[in-house]
Tab-separated table of N, CA and C in Angstrom:
chain	number	residue	atom	x	y	z
A	20	MET	N	-32.553	24.024	-20.883
A	20	MET	CA	-31.212	23.808	-21.372
A	20	MET	C	-30.194	23.877	-20.226
A	21	LYS	N	-30.434	24.833	-19.288
A	21	LYS	CA	-29.523	24.949	-18.147
A	21	LYS	C	-29.546	23.684	-17.291
A	22	ARG	N	-30.725	23.109	-17.112
A	22	ARG	CA	-30.824	21.890	-16.311
A	22	ARG	C	-30.062	20.742	-16.960
A	23	ILE	N	-30.184	20.600	-18.248
A	23	ILE	CA	-29.481	19.530	-18.960
A	23	ILE	C	-27.976	19.731	-18.833
A	24	THR	N	-27.526	20.963	-18.989
A	24	THR	CA	-26.104	21.263	-18.861
A	24	THR	C	-25.615	20.982	-17.441
A	25	THR	N	-26.402	21.388	-16.447
A	25	THR	CA	-26.036	21.155	-15.053
A	25	THR	C	-25.983	19.662	-14.747
A	26	ILE	N	-26.963	18.912	-15.209
A	26	ILE	CA	-26.985	17.460	-14.981
A	26	ILE	C	-25.798	16.799	-15.676
A	27	ALA	N	-25.508	17.212	-16.898
A	27	ALA	CA	-24.373	16.649	-17.629
A	27	ALA	C	-23.057	16.962	-16.918
A	28	LEU	N	-22.929	18.197	-16.419
A	28	LEU	CA	-21.716	18.581	-15.699
A	28	LEU	C	-21.572	17.768	-14.409
A	29	MET	N	-22.658	17.589	-13.665
A	29	MET	CA	-22.613	16.797	-12.441
A	29	MET	C	-22.252	15.347	-12.736
A	30	PHE	N	-22.817	14.785	-13.798
A	30	PHE	CA	-22.486	13.414	-14.191
A	30	PHE	C	-21.006	13.308	-14.529
A	31	PHE	N	-20.496	14.283	-15.255
A	31	PHE	CA	-19.078	14.309	-15.621
A	31	PHE	C	-18.195	14.392	-14.376
A	32	LEU	N	-18.529	15.258	-13.426
A	32	LEU	CA	-17.737	15.409	-12.210
A	32	LEU	C	-17.791	14.149	-11.347
A	33	CYS	N	-18.955	13.523	-11.266
A	33	CYS	CA	-19.068	12.276	-10.497
A	33	CYS	C	-18.221	11.173	-11.133
A	34	THR	N	-18.242	11.108	-12.449
A	34	THR	CA	-17.416	10.124	-13.150
A	34	THR	C	-15.943	10.379	-12.888
A	35	LEU	N	-15.518	11.628	-12.909
A	35	LEU	CA	-14.119	11.953	-12.614
A	35	LEU	C	-13.739	11.547	-11.196
A	36	GLN	N	-14.642	11.754	-10.247
A	36	GLN	CA	-14.365	11.366	-8.861
A	36	GLN	C	-14.159	9.861	-8.757
A	37	ILE	N	-14.985	9.102	-9.441
A	37	ILE	CA	-14.866	7.645	-9.418
A	37	ILE	C	-13.539	7.213	-10.044
A	38	LEU	N	-13.146	7.890	-11.099
A	38	LEU	CA	-11.906	7.535	-11.798
A	38	LEU	C	-10.705	8.323	-11.285
A	39	ALA	N	-10.801	8.872	-10.079
A	39	ALA	CA	-9.762	9.769	-9.571
A	39	ALA	C	-8.464	9.078	-9.190
A	40	GLN	N	-8.464	7.751	-9.069
A	40	GLN	CA	-7.195	7.115	-8.754
A	40	GLN	C	-6.243	7.384	-9.906
A	41	ILE	N	-5.061	7.857	-9.572
A	41	ILE	CA	-4.091	8.252	-10.583
A	41	ILE	C	-2.922	7.280	-10.547
A	42	PRO	N	-2.698	6.528	-11.637
A	42	PRO	CA	-1.543	5.647	-11.649
A	42	PRO	C	-0.259	6.458	-11.764
A	43	THR	N	0.805	5.990	-11.123
A	43	THR	CA	2.097	6.662	-11.192
A	43	THR	C	3.122	5.690	-11.752
A	44	ARG	N	4.372	6.151	-11.891
A	44	ARG	CA	5.389	5.290	-12.505
A	44	ARG	C	5.739	4.074	-11.647
A	45	ASN	N	5.397	4.081	-10.371
A	45	ASN	CA	5.655	2.901	-9.553
A	45	ASN	C	4.356	2.198	-9.141
A	46	SER	N	3.327	2.334	-9.966
A	46	SER	CA	2.054	1.670	-9.698
A	46	SER	C	2.209	0.163	-9.859
A	47	ARG	N	1.613	-0.550	-8.920
A	47	ARG	CA	1.633	-2.008	-8.992
A	47	ARG	C	0.223	-2.517	-8.765
A	48	ASP	N	-0.378	-3.034	-9.807
A	48	ASP	CA	-1.720	-3.588	-9.678
A	48	ASP	C	-1.715	-4.886	-8.888
A	49	SER	N	-0.540	-5.456	-8.648
A	49	SER	CA	-0.441	-6.746	-7.960
A	49	SER	C	-0.311	-6.596	-6.442
A	50	VAL	N	-0.398	-5.372	-5.914
A	50	VAL	CA	-0.299	-5.149	-4.472
A	50	VAL	C	-1.445	-4.215	-4.059
A	51	SER	N	-2.361	-4.712	-3.215
A	51	SER	CA	-3.493	-3.870	-2.832
A	51	SER	C	-4.120	-4.331	-1.518
A	52	ILE	N	-4.870	-3.425	-0.920
A	52	ILE	CA	-5.708	-3.727	0.237
A	52	ILE	C	-7.082	-3.120	-0.047
A	53	ASN	N	-8.101	-3.954	-0.083
A	53	ASN	CA	-9.481	-3.513	-0.347
A	53	ASN	C	-9.580	-2.622	-1.589
A	54	GLY	N	-8.825	-2.922	-2.623
A	54	GLY	CA	-8.874	-2.161	-3.866
A	54	GLY	C	-7.960	-0.948	-3.906
A	55	ILE	N	-7.333	-0.583	-2.797
A	55	ILE	CA	-6.360	0.516	-2.770
A	55	ILE	C	-5.019	-0.078	-3.198
A	56	LYS	N	-4.517	0.377	-4.347
A	56	LYS	CA	-3.334	-0.237	-4.949
A	56	LYS	C	-2.063	0.552	-4.657
A	57	PHE	N	-0.989	-0.181	-4.494
A	57	PHE	CA	0.330	0.396	-4.256
A	57	PHE	C	0.727	1.275	-5.446
A	58	GLY	N	1.227	2.490	-5.172
A	58	GLY	CA	1.729	3.356	-6.225
A	58	GLY	C	0.699	4.269	-6.861
A	59	TYR	N	-0.559	4.168	-6.491
A	59	TYR	CA	-1.600	5.031	-7.044
A	59	TYR	C	-1.873	6.179	-6.072
A	60	ILE	N	-2.299	7.307	-6.625
A	60	ILE	CA	-2.703	8.456	-5.815
A	60	ILE	C	-4.217	8.411	-5.675
A	61	TYR	N	-4.710	8.536	-4.436
A	61	TYR	CA	-6.135	8.469	-4.147
A	61	TYR	C	-6.594	9.722	-3.413
A	62	THR	N	-7.890	9.973	-3.486
A	62	THR	CA	-8.475	11.042	-2.686
A	62	THR	C	-8.760	10.489	-1.287
A	63	TYR	N	-8.936	11.380	-0.348
A	63	TYR	CA	-9.283	10.987	1.017
A	63	TYR	C	-10.571	10.162	1.017
A	64	ASP	N	-11.562	10.583	0.237
A	64	ASP	CA	-12.845	9.876	0.199
A	64	ASP	C	-12.690	8.441	-0.301
A	65	GLN	N	-11.821	8.244	-1.283
A	65	GLN	CA	-11.603	6.884	-1.786
A	65	GLN	C	-10.962	6.004	-0.719
A	66	ILE	N	-9.982	6.540	-0.014
A	66	ILE	CA	-9.320	5.776	1.042
A	66	ILE	C	-10.310	5.462	2.161
A	67	LYS	N	-11.093	6.456	2.549
A	67	LYS	CA	-12.082	6.265	3.617
A	67	LYS	C	-13.118	5.217	3.214
A	68	LYS	N	-13.580	5.250	1.986
A	68	LYS	CA	-14.580	4.295	1.519
A	68	LYS	C	-14.019	2.866	1.522
A	69	ALA	N	-12.763	2.697	1.120
A	69	ALA	CA	-12.171	1.360	1.014
A	69	ALA	C	-11.685	0.808	2.347
A	70	LEU	N	-11.153	1.671	3.210
A	70	LEU	CA	-10.487	1.195	4.422
A	70	LEU	C	-11.178	1.604	5.718
A	71	GLY	N	-12.135	2.489	5.618
A	71	GLY	CA	-12.817	2.970	6.824
A	71	GLY	C	-12.275	4.329	7.246
A	72	GLU	N	-12.825	4.844	8.327
A	72	GLU	CA	-12.432	6.161	8.843
A	72	GLU	C	-11.074	6.060	9.534
A	73	PRO	N	-10.069	6.833	9.085
A	73	PRO	CA	-8.774	6.816	9.779
A	73	PRO	C	-8.915	7.354	11.199
A	74	THR	N	-8.155	6.782	12.121
A	74	THR	CA	-8.162	7.274	13.497
A	74	THR	C	-7.177	8.427	13.659
A	75	GLN	N	-6.215	8.535	12.734
A	75	GLN	CA	-5.234	9.620	12.784
A	75	GLN	C	-4.722	9.879	11.365
A	76	ILE	N	-4.554	11.158	11.048
A	76	ILE	CA	-3.978	11.549	9.762
A	76	ILE	C	-2.839	12.518	10.042
A	77	SER	N	-1.677	12.198	9.526
A	77	SER	CA	-0.517	13.090	9.640
A	77	SER	C	-0.114	13.535	8.246
A	78	THR	N	0.365	14.771	8.139
A	78	THR	CA	0.841	15.274	6.853
A	78	THR	C	2.219	15.892	7.025
A	79	TRP	N	2.964	15.963	5.931
A	79	TRP	CA	4.266	16.611	5.920
A	79	TRP	C	4.567	17.072	4.504
A	80	GLU	N	5.454	18.016	4.392
A	80	GLU	CA	5.866	18.485	3.074
A	80	GLU	C	6.738	17.396	2.460
A	81	ALA	N	6.378	16.950	1.278
A	81	ALA	CA	7.129	15.887	0.611
A	81	ALA	C	8.525	16.391	0.238
A	82	THR	N	9.396	15.467	-0.120
A	82	THR	CA	10.791	15.804	-0.393
A	82	THR	C	10.922	16.899	-1.444
A	83	ASP	N	10.260	16.732	-2.575
A	83	ASP	CA	10.366	17.707	-3.659
A	83	ASP	C	9.039	18.377	-4.008
A	84	TYR	N	7.977	17.602	-4.105
A	84	TYR	CA	6.682	18.119	-4.563
A	84	TYR	C	5.550	17.573	-3.701
A	85	GLY	N	4.505	18.341	-3.580
A	85	GLY	CA	3.279	17.867	-2.955
A	85	GLY	C	3.366	17.677	-1.457
A	86	THR	N	2.471	16.812	-0.978
A	86	THR	CA	2.327	16.562	0.445
A	86	THR	C	2.370	15.061	0.698
A	87	GLY	N	2.990	14.683	1.806
A	87	GLY	CA	2.967	13.295	2.244
A	87	GLY	C	1.862	13.112	3.271
A	88	PHE	N	1.205	11.968	3.235
A	88	PHE	CA	0.115	11.662	4.154
A	88	PHE	C	0.377	10.320	4.822
A	89	GLU	N	0.008	10.231	6.094
A	89	GLU	CA	0.002	8.950	6.788
A	89	GLU	C	-1.378	8.781	7.384
A	90	PHE	N	-2.059	7.728	6.955
A	90	PHE	CA	-3.390	7.395	7.463
A	90	PHE	C	-3.236	6.207	8.399
A	91	ARG	N	-3.633	6.379	9.651
A	91	ARG	CA	-3.586	5.277	10.630
A	91	ARG	C	-5.009	4.821	10.903
A	92	PHE	N	-5.171	3.518	10.927
A	92	PHE	CA	-6.460	2.906	11.218
A	92	PHE	C	-6.285	2.093	12.496
A	93	GLY	N	-6.337	2.803	13.644
A	93	GLY	CA	-6.081	2.177	14.933
A	93	GLY	C	-4.684	1.583	14.959
A	94	ASN	N	-4.555	0.420	15.565
A	94	ASN	CA	-3.286	-0.300	15.571
A	94	ASN	C	-3.280	-1.400	14.526
A	95	ASP	N	-4.199	-1.307	13.553
A	95	ASP	CA	-4.370	-2.372	12.565
A	95	ASP	C	-3.605	-2.132	11.272
A	96	LEU	N	-3.591	-0.879	10.800
A	96	LEU	CA	-3.070	-0.592	9.471
A	96	LEU	C	-2.547	0.837	9.405
A	97	THR	N	-1.434	1.022	8.703
A	97	THR	CA	-0.903	2.348	8.388
A	97	THR	C	-0.699	2.402	6.880
A	98	VAL	N	-1.151	3.478	6.252
A	98	VAL	CA	-0.982	3.685	4.817
A	98	VAL	C	-0.307	5.038	4.627
A	99	ARG	N	0.785	5.066	3.865
A	99	ARG	CA	1.483	6.318	3.567
A	99	ARG	C	1.364	6.604	2.082
A	100	MET	N	1.192	7.900	1.748
A	100	MET	CA	0.989	8.292	0.359
A	100	MET	C	1.581	9.671	0.110
A	101	ASN	N	2.162	9.863	-1.079
A	101	ASN	CA	2.540	11.185	-1.584
A	101	ASN	C	1.536	11.549	-2.665
A	102	ASP	N	1.081	12.811	-2.682
A	102	ASP	CA	-0.023	13.191	-3.562
A	102	ASP	C	0.380	13.891	-4.848
A	103	ASP	N	1.657	13.860	-5.213
A	103	ASP	CA	2.098	14.546	-6.431
A	103	ASP	C	2.917	13.586	-7.285
A	104	GLU	N	2.515	13.444	-8.551
A	104	GLU	CA	3.190	12.524	-9.478
A	104	GLU	C	4.662	12.856	-9.669
A	105	ARG	N	5.046	14.106	-9.442
A	105	ARG	CA	6.437	14.509	-9.667
A	105	ARG	C	7.361	14.098	-8.530
A	106	GLU	N	6.802	13.667	-7.410
A	106	GLU	CA	7.603	13.251	-6.261
A	106	GLU	C	8.411	12.001	-6.617
A	107	ASN	N	9.507	11.772	-5.908
A	107	ASN	CA	10.375	10.623	-6.170
A	107	ASN	C	9.601	9.307	-6.105
A	108	ASP	N	8.806	9.115	-5.077
A	108	ASP	CA	7.941	7.939	-4.944
A	108	ASP	C	6.512	8.411	-4.769
A	109	PRO	N	5.772	8.587	-5.861
A	109	PRO	CA	4.401	9.097	-5.748
A	109	PRO	C	3.395	8.001	-5.443
A	110	GLY	N	2.226	8.428	-4.989
A	110	GLY	CA	1.138	7.501	-4.720
A	110	GLY	C	1.317	6.803	-3.384
A	111	ILE	N	0.640	5.661	-3.225
A	111	ILE	CA	0.766	4.867	-2.002
A	111	ILE	C	2.191	4.335	-1.951
A	112	ILE	N	2.906	4.661	-0.873
A	112	ILE	CA	4.307	4.254	-0.753
A	112	ILE	C	4.541	3.264	0.378
A	113	ASP	N	3.529	2.953	1.142
A	113	ASP	CA	3.740	2.043	2.256
A	113	ASP	C	2.412	1.512	2.767
A	114	PHE	N	2.358	0.190	2.969
A	114	PHE	CA	1.291	-0.476	3.697
A	114	PHE	C	1.957	-1.160	4.879
A	115	ILE	N	1.441	-0.973	6.084
A	115	ILE	CA	1.935	-1.693	7.255
A	115	ILE	C	0.724	-2.305	7.952
A	116	LEU	N	0.646	-3.629	7.971
A	116	LEU	CA	-0.453	-4.348	8.598
A	116	LEU	C	0.020	-4.912	9.925
A	117	ASP	N	-0.699	-4.595	10.994
A	117	ASP	CA	-0.335	-5.047	12.326
A	117	ASP	C	-1.400	-5.915	12.986
A	118	SER	N	-2.465	-6.241	12.274
A	118	SER	CA	-3.505	-7.099	12.831
A	118	SER	C	-4.187	-7.842	11.681
A	119	PRO	N	-4.928	-8.895	11.994
A	119	PRO	CA	-5.608	-9.654	10.934
A	119	PRO	C	-6.869	-8.980	10.391
A	120	LYS	N	-7.148	-7.762	10.819
A	120	LYS	CA	-8.353	-7.060	10.364
A	120	LYS	C	-8.325	-6.785	8.855
A	121	TYR	N	-7.138	-6.525	8.303
A	121	TYR	CA	-7.008	-6.219	6.881
A	121	TYR	C	-6.212	-7.327	6.193
A	122	THR	N	-6.509	-7.549	4.920
A	122	THR	CA	-5.813	-8.561	4.124
A	122	THR	C	-5.090	-7.884	2.976
A	123	LEU	N	-3.824	-8.234	2.806
A	123	LEU	CA	-2.999	-7.721	1.724
A	123	LEU	C	-3.058	-8.687	0.564
A	124	ASP	N	-3.411	-8.191	-0.619
A	124	ASP	CA	-3.332	-8.999	-1.834
A	124	ASP	C	-1.975	-8.692	-2.456
A	125	PHE	N	-1.051	-9.638	-2.372
A	125	PHE	CA	0.303	-9.449	-2.889
A	125	PHE	C	0.545	-10.490	-3.966
A	126	ARG	N	0.527	-10.033	-5.218
A	126	ARG	CA	0.771	-10.912	-6.373
A	126	ARG	C	-0.180	-12.099	-6.407
A	127	GLY	N	-1.434	-11.842	-6.080
A	127	GLY	CA	-2.442	-12.884	-6.157
A	127	GLY	C	-2.565	-13.747	-4.913
A	128	THR	N	-1.710	-13.558	-3.929
A	128	THR	CA	-1.803	-14.291	-2.673
A	128	THR	C	-2.342	-13.358	-1.597
A	129	LYS	N	-3.332	-13.812	-0.879
A	129	LYS	CA	-3.913	-13.021	0.200
A	129	LYS	C	-3.143	-13.322	1.479
A	130	LEU	N	-2.479	-12.290	2.039
A	130	LEU	CA	-1.699	-12.431	3.264
A	130	LEU	C	-2.302	-11.576	4.355
A	131	LYS	N	-2.262	-12.094	5.585
A	131	LYS	CA	-2.678	-11.280	6.718
A	131	LYS	C	-1.901	-11.719	7.949
A	132	VAL	N	-1.906	-10.834	8.929
A	132	VAL	CA	-1.282	-11.144	10.208
A	132	VAL	C	-1.995	-12.375	10.763
A	133	GLY	N	-1.211	-13.322	11.260
A	133	GLY	CA	-1.760	-14.574	11.759
A	133	GLY	C	-1.516	-15.742	10.826
A	134	ASP	N	-1.225	-15.466	9.536
A	134	ASP	CA	-0.847	-16.530	8.610
A	134	ASP	C	0.521	-17.073	9.012
A	135	THR	N	0.860	-18.248	8.528
A	135	THR	CA	2.146	-18.855	8.859
A	135	THR	C	3.153	-18.657	7.738
A	136	PHE	N	4.410	-18.918	8.067
A	136	PHE	CA	5.486	-18.826	7.089
A	136	PHE	C	5.252	-19.785	5.921
A	137	GLU	N	4.578	-20.901	6.157
A	137	GLU	CA	4.299	-21.858	5.080
A	137	GLU	C	3.511	-21.198	3.953
A	138	LYS	N	2.589	-20.303	4.290
A	138	LYS	CA	1.812	-19.618	3.245
A	138	LYS	C	2.727	-18.737	2.403
A	139	VAL	N	3.685	-18.067	3.038
A	139	VAL	CA	4.639	-17.224	2.318
A	139	VAL	C	5.527	-18.097	1.427
A	140	LYS	N	6.008	-19.214	1.968
A	140	LYS	CA	6.876	-20.120	1.208
A	140	LYS	C	6.191	-20.671	-0.031
A	141	ASN	N	4.871	-20.794	0.007
A	141	ASN	CA	4.122	-21.353	-1.118
A	141	ASN	C	3.700	-20.306	-2.147
A	142	MET	N	4.113	-19.054	-1.953
A	142	MET	CA	3.777	-18.007	-2.919
A	142	MET	C	4.543	-18.238	-4.221
A	143	PRO	N	3.919	-17.962	-5.370
A	143	PRO	CA	4.613	-18.148	-6.646
A	143	PRO	C	5.905	-17.324	-6.705
A	144	GLY	N	6.996	-17.973	-7.090
A	144	GLY	CA	8.276	-17.288	-7.243
A	144	GLY	C	9.088	-17.163	-5.970
A	145	TYR	N	8.546	-17.613	-4.824
A	145	TYR	CA	9.290	-17.497	-3.572
A	145	TYR	C	10.627	-18.225	-3.711
A	146	THR	N	11.715	-17.532	-3.329
A	146	THR	CA	13.046	-18.120	-3.371
A	146	THR	C	13.619	-18.280	-1.972
A	147	SER	N	13.599	-17.195	-1.188
A	147	SER	CA	14.188	-17.249	0.141
A	147	SER	C	13.727	-16.052	0.950
A	148	ARG	N	14.194	-16.004	2.183
A	148	ARG	CA	13.976	-14.836	3.026
A	148	ARG	C	15.309	-14.486	3.663
A	149	GLU	N	15.516	-13.185	3.860
A	149	GLU	CA	16.766	-12.709	4.449
A	149	GLU	C	16.440	-11.785	5.606
A	150	LYS	N	17.067	-12.058	6.749
A	150	LYS	CA	16.822	-11.226	7.925
A	150	LYS	C	17.430	-9.847	7.701
A	151	ARG	N	16.673	-8.810	8.007
A	151	ARG	CA	17.127	-7.435	7.797
A	151	ARG	C	17.334	-6.726	9.124
A	152	TYR	N	16.372	-6.036	9.623
A	152	TYR	CA	16.521	-5.241	10.834
A	152	TYR	C	15.299	-5.437	11.719
A	153	ASN	N	15.497	-5.295	13.012
A	153	ASN	CA	14.416	-5.418	13.994
A	153	ASN	C	13.608	-6.703	13.827
A	154	GLY	N	14.253	-7.758	13.347
A	154	GLY	CA	13.581	-9.037	13.194
A	154	GLY	C	12.801	-9.213	11.906
A	155	PHE	N	12.713	-8.180	11.069
A	155	PHE	CA	11.990	-8.281	9.807
A	155	PHE	C	12.800	-9.075	8.785
A	156	TYR	N	12.078	-9.817	7.954
A	156	TYR	CA	12.699	-10.554	6.856
A	156	TYR	C	12.248	-9.957	5.536
A	157	SER	N	13.176	-9.771	4.606
A	157	SER	CA	12.829	-9.428	3.230
A	157	SER	C	12.547	-10.729	2.501
A	158	ILE	N	11.455	-10.766	1.784
A	158	ILE	CA	11.072	-11.957	1.044
A	158	ILE	C	11.581	-11.792	-0.388
A	159	ILE	N	12.369	-12.758	-0.842
A	159	ILE	CA	13.003	-12.712	-2.162
A	159	ILE	C	12.202	-13.592	-3.118
A	160	PHE	N	11.850	-13.040	-4.271
A	160	PHE	CA	11.115	-13.781	-5.293
A	160	PHE	C	11.989	-13.935	-6.531
A	161	ASN	N	11.949	-15.115	-7.129
A	161	ASN	CA	12.654	-15.406	-8.379
A	161	ASN	C	14.123	-15.012	-8.331
A	162	ASN	N	14.746	-15.171	-7.163
A	162	ASN	CA	16.164	-14.829	-6.967
A	162	ASN	C	16.493	-13.379	-7.300
A	163	MET	N	15.499	-12.507	-7.259
A	163	MET	CA	15.718	-11.093	-7.584
A	163	MET	C	16.059	-10.347	-6.302
A	164	MET	N	17.321	-9.979	-6.150
A	164	MET	CA	17.774	-9.289	-4.952
A	164	MET	C	17.240	-7.863	-4.868
A	165	ASN	N	16.705	-7.331	-5.967
A	165	ASN	CA	16.181	-5.966	-5.939
A	165	ASN	C	14.712	-5.909	-5.530
A	166	ASP	N	14.096	-7.048	-5.297
A	166	ASP	CA	12.684	-7.056	-4.940
A	166	ASP	C	12.533	-7.300	-3.442
A	167	HIS	N	12.833	-6.283	-2.648
A	167	HIS	CA	12.714	-6.393	-1.200
A	167	HIS	C	11.513	-5.617	-0.710
A	168	SER	N	10.501	-5.498	-1.545
A	168	SER	CA	9.369	-4.672	-1.167
A	168	SER	C	8.483	-5.333	-0.115
A	169	LEU	N	8.520	-6.658	0.012
A	169	LEU	CA	7.708	-7.343	1.004
A	169	LEU	C	8.594	-7.705	2.190
A	170	GLN	N	8.271	-7.135	3.343
A	170	GLN	CA	9.020	-7.442	4.557
A	170	GLN	C	8.036	-7.926	5.610
A	171	ILE	N	8.420	-9.007	6.301
A	171	ILE	CA	7.516	-9.639	7.255
A	171	ILE	C	8.246	-9.891	8.567
A	172	LEU	N	7.540	-9.614	9.661
A	172	LEU	CA	8.029	-9.937	10.999
A	172	LEU	C	7.310	-11.212	11.442
A	173	PHE	N	8.094	-12.248	11.750
A	173	PHE	CA	7.537	-13.523	12.187
A	173	PHE	C	7.740	-13.687	13.690
A	174	SER	N	6.827	-14.389	14.339
A	174	SER	CA	7.022	-14.772	15.732
A	174	SER	C	7.970	-15.967	15.766
A	175	GLN	N	8.323	-16.418	16.950
A	175	GLN	CA	9.228	-17.565	17.068
A	175	GLN	C	8.620	-18.835	16.493
A	176	ASP	N	7.305	-18.934	16.491
A	176	ASP	CA	6.680	-20.118	15.910
A	176	ASP	C	6.243	-19.899	14.458
A	177	GLU	N	6.901	-18.909	13.790
A	177	GLU	CA	6.736	-18.675	12.348
A	177	GLU	C	5.355	-18.156	11.953
A	178	VAL	N	4.694	-17.433	12.834
A	178	VAL	CA	3.415	-16.802	12.528
A	178	VAL	C	3.684	-15.336	12.205
A	179	ILE	N	3.018	-14.814	11.165
A	179	ILE	CA	3.209	-13.418	10.754
A	179	ILE	C	2.664	-12.486	11.830
A	180	GLU	N	3.518	-11.563	12.301
A	180	GLU	CA	3.103	-10.553	13.280
A	180	GLU	C	2.900	-9.182	12.650
A	181	CYS	N	3.621	-8.905	11.567
A	181	CYS	CA	3.526	-7.605	10.891
A	181	CYS	C	3.963	-7.784	9.441
A	182	ILE	N	3.280	-7.094	8.526
A	182	ILE	CA	3.626	-7.110	7.101
A	182	ILE	C	3.851	-5.677	6.669
A	183	SER	N	4.949	-5.448	5.944
A	183	SER	CA	5.247	-4.120	5.422
A	183	SER	C	5.551	-4.218	3.929
A	184	VAL	N	4.924	-3.359	3.150
A	184	VAL	CA	5.216	-3.259	1.727
A	184	VAL	C	5.599	-1.819	1.452
A	185	ALA	N	6.827	-1.611	0.979
A	185	ALA	CA	7.327	-0.256	0.715
A	185	ALA	C	8.440	-0.353	-0.317
A	186	PRO	N	8.732	0.728	-1.034
A	186	PRO	CA	9.865	0.681	-1.965
A	186	PRO	C	11.165	0.528	-1.201
A	187	ARG	N	12.115	-0.150	-1.781
A	187	ARG	CA	13.430	-0.347	-1.167
A	187	ARG	C	14.470	0.456	-1.934
A	188	TYR	N	15.432	0.989	-1.221
A	188	TYR	CA	16.383	1.905	-1.825
A	188	TYR	C	17.805	1.357	-1.882
A	189	TYR	N	18.016	0.103	-1.617
A	189	TYR	CA	19.363	-0.450	-1.638
A	189	TYR	C	19.483	-1.532	-2.680
């Protein structure tokens, strides 16, 4: 009987680990990298399995609750996350892609460093782009001025050099 109980408990715990991604109020199933979705809280093991071994991990006390994490994967990708649902912006709060090693799935379009502006222009709902700071452009969809979550740095010949997805506060 003890063995059956132990096996059942282990099965239950393994299932919980698999289902450990926690959706938050700013979860977006339409933004992800290798299955890691924007706005969800993940365990270190889930991030490592999906994105590989981080080369650097930084932590800080979050604004109100929990801990903030920054996972760096060489010079290719940075992922920032808050681990407490009560925080102002919980879950994955930032993806920054700096090389073509990783692909961002943004609203059904696969974007990566090295793609051209034409690919961005052909995304469903694309309306315009507005220059912001340090050469980054906010991409506007469906004329919605509040959707500045996708920011892209283009080279002079309109090739994507960096992609950033983060909540916007203005």
